[in-house]
Short mmCIF file of C-alpha atoms in Angstrom, two decimals:
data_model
loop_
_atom_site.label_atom_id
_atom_site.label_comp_id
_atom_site.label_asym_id
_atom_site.label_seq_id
_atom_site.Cartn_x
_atom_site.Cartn_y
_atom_site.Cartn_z
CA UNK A 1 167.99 -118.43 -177.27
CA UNK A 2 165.67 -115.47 -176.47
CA UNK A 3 165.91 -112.51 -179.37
CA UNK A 4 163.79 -110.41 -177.26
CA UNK A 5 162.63 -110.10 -173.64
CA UNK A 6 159.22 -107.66 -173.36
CA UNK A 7 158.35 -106.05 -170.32
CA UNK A 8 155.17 -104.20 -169.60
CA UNK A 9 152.63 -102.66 -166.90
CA UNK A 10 148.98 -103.14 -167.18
CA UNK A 11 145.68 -104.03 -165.83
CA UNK A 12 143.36 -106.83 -166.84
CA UNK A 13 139.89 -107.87 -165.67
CA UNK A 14 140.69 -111.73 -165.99
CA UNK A 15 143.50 -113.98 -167.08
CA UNK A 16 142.29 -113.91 -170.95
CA UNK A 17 142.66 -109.98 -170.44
CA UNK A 18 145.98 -110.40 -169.44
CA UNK A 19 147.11 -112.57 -171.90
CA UNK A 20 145.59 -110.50 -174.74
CA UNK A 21 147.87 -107.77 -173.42
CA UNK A 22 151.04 -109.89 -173.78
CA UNK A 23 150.04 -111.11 -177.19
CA UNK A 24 149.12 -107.47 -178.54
CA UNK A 25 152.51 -106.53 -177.34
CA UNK A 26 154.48 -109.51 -179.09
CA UNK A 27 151.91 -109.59 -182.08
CA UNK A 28 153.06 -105.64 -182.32
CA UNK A 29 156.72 -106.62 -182.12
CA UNK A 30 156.20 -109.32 -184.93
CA UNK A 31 157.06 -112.03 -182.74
CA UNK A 32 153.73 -113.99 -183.21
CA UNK A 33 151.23 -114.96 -185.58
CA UNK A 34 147.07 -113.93 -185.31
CA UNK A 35 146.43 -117.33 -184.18
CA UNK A 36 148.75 -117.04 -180.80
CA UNK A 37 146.34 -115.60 -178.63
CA UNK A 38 143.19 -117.97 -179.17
CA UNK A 39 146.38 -121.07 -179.22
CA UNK A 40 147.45 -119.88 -175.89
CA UNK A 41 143.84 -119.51 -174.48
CA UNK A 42 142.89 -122.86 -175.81
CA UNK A 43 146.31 -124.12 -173.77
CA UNK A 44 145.95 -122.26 -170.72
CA UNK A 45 142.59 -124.36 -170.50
CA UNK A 46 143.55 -127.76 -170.57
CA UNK A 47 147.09 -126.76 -168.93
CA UNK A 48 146.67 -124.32 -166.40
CA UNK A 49 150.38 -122.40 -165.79
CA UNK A 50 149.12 -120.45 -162.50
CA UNK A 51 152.35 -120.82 -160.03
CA UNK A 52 151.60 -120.17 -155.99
CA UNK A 53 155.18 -119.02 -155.59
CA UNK A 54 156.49 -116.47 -153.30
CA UNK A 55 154.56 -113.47 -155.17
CA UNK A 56 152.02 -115.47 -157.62
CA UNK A 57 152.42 -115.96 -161.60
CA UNK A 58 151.55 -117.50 -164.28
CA UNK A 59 153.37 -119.06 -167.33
CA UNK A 60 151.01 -119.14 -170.46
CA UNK A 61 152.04 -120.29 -173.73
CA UNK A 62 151.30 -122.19 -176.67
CA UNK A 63 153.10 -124.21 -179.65
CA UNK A 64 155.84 -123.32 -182.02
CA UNK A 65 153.84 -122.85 -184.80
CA UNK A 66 152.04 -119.96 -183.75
CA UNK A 67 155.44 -118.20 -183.26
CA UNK A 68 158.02 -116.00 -185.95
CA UNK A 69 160.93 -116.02 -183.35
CA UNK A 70 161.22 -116.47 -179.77
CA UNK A 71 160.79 -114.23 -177.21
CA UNK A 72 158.77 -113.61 -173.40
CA UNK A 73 156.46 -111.03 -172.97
CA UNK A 74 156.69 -110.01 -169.16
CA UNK A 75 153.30 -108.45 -167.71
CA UNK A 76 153.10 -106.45 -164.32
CA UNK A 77 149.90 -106.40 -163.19
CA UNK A 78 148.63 -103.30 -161.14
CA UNK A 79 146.02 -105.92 -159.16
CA UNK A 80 146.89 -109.59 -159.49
CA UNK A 81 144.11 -111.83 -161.85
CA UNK A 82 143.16 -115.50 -160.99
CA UNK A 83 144.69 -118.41 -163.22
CA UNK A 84 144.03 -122.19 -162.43
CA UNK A 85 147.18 -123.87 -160.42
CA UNK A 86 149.70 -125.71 -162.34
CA UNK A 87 149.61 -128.31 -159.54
CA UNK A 88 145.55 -128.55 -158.75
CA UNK A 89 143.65 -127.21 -161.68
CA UNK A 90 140.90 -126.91 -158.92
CA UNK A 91 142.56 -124.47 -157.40
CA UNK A 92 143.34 -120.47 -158.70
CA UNK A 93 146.34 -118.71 -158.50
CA UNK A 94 145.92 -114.80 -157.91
CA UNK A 95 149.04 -114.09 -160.65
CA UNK A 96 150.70 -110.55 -160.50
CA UNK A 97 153.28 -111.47 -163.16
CA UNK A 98 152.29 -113.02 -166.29
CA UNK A 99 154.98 -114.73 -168.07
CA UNK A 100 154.07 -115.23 -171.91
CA UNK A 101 156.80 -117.13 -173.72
CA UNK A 102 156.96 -116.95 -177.43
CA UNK A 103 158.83 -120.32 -178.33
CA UNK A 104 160.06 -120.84 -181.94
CA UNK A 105 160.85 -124.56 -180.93
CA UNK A 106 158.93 -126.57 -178.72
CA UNK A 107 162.03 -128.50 -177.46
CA UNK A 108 162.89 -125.04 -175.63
CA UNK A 109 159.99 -125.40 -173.38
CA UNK A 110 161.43 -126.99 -170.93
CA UNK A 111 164.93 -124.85 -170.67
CA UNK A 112 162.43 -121.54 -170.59
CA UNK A 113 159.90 -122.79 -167.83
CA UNK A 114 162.79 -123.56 -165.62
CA UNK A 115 164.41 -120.55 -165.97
CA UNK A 116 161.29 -118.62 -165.35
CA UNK A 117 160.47 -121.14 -162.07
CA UNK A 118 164.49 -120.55 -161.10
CA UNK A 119 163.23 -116.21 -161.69
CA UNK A 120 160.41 -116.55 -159.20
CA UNK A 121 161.71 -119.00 -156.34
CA UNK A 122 164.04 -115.78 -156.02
CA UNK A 123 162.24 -114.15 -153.12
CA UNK A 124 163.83 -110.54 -153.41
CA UNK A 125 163.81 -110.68 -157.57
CA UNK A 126 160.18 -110.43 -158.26
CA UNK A 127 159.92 -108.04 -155.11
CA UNK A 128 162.44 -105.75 -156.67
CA UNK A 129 160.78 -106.10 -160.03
CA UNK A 130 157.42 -104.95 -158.44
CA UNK A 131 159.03 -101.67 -157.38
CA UNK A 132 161.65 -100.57 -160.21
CA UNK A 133 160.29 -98.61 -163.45
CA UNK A 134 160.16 -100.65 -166.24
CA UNK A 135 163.14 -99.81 -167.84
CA UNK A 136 165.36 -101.24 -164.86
CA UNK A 137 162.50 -104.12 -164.53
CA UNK A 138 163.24 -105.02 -168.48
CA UNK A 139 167.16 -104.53 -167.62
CA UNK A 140 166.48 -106.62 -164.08
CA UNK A 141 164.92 -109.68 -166.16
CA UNK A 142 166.94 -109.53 -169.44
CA UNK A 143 170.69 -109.73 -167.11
CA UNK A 144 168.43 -112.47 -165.43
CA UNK A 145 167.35 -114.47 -168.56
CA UNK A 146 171.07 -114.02 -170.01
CA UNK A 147 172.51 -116.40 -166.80
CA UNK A 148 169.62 -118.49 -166.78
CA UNK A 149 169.32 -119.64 -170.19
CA UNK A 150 172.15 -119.06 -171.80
#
């Protein structure tokens, strides 16, 4: 389902910061179009994806059409950014991992968000994934992704 899974470290002043840096990094990869980022943005708005789990995240995306093939940019933040709550889009989320999922088909929206909610009600996964470099962290997530969605 996934043809690539994209982990990175970075800092961002605010959540469109740290969005841009998952789009530059798929947009690099040629997983996404040019119009991704603003799509996303535009999403995040009326749809906030900020999750209060265990250690914060948030879950941005945008539709199919703004996507060559499917994949999730993964973005560990040095300091955690505020998104709006998923649940109360009153309320702000202080996000250390930003979950960006490129999906080629729109029906797989629902197969990738729980897998990434299943990732991060894991206490001791996203605790690990803080500490490892990113080579193990890609390796951590991609064995992860492989028994969750496939």
């Amino acid at each position: 389902m996934l043809n690539d899974v994209i982990v990175i470290d970075g800092e961002a002043k605010n959540w469109k910061d740290a969005i841009n840096l998952t789009f530059n990094e798929l947009y690099k990869k040629g997983y996404v179009k040019p119009s991704f980022y603003e799509a996303c943005i535009e999403r995040e708005i009326k749809f906030p994806t900020g999750l209060n789990s265990h250690i914060p995240v948030a879950i941005p995306h945008t539709d199919a059409v703004h996507v060559n093939k499917q994949a999730i940019c993964v973005l560990r933040l040095k300091e955690p950014v505020s998104f709006y709550s998923i649940e109360d889009a009153t309320k702000k989320v202080d996000a250390q991992f930003i979950f960006n999922m490129a999906l080629k088909r729109n029906e797989d929206q629902l197969t990738l968000l729980r897998a990434v909610i299943n990732i991060v009600q894991d206490k001791t996964f996203l605790e690990k994934a803080k500490k490892l470099n990113l080579n193990e962290v890609k390796n951590l997530f991609y064995k992860k992704w492989i028994t969750e969605v496939e």
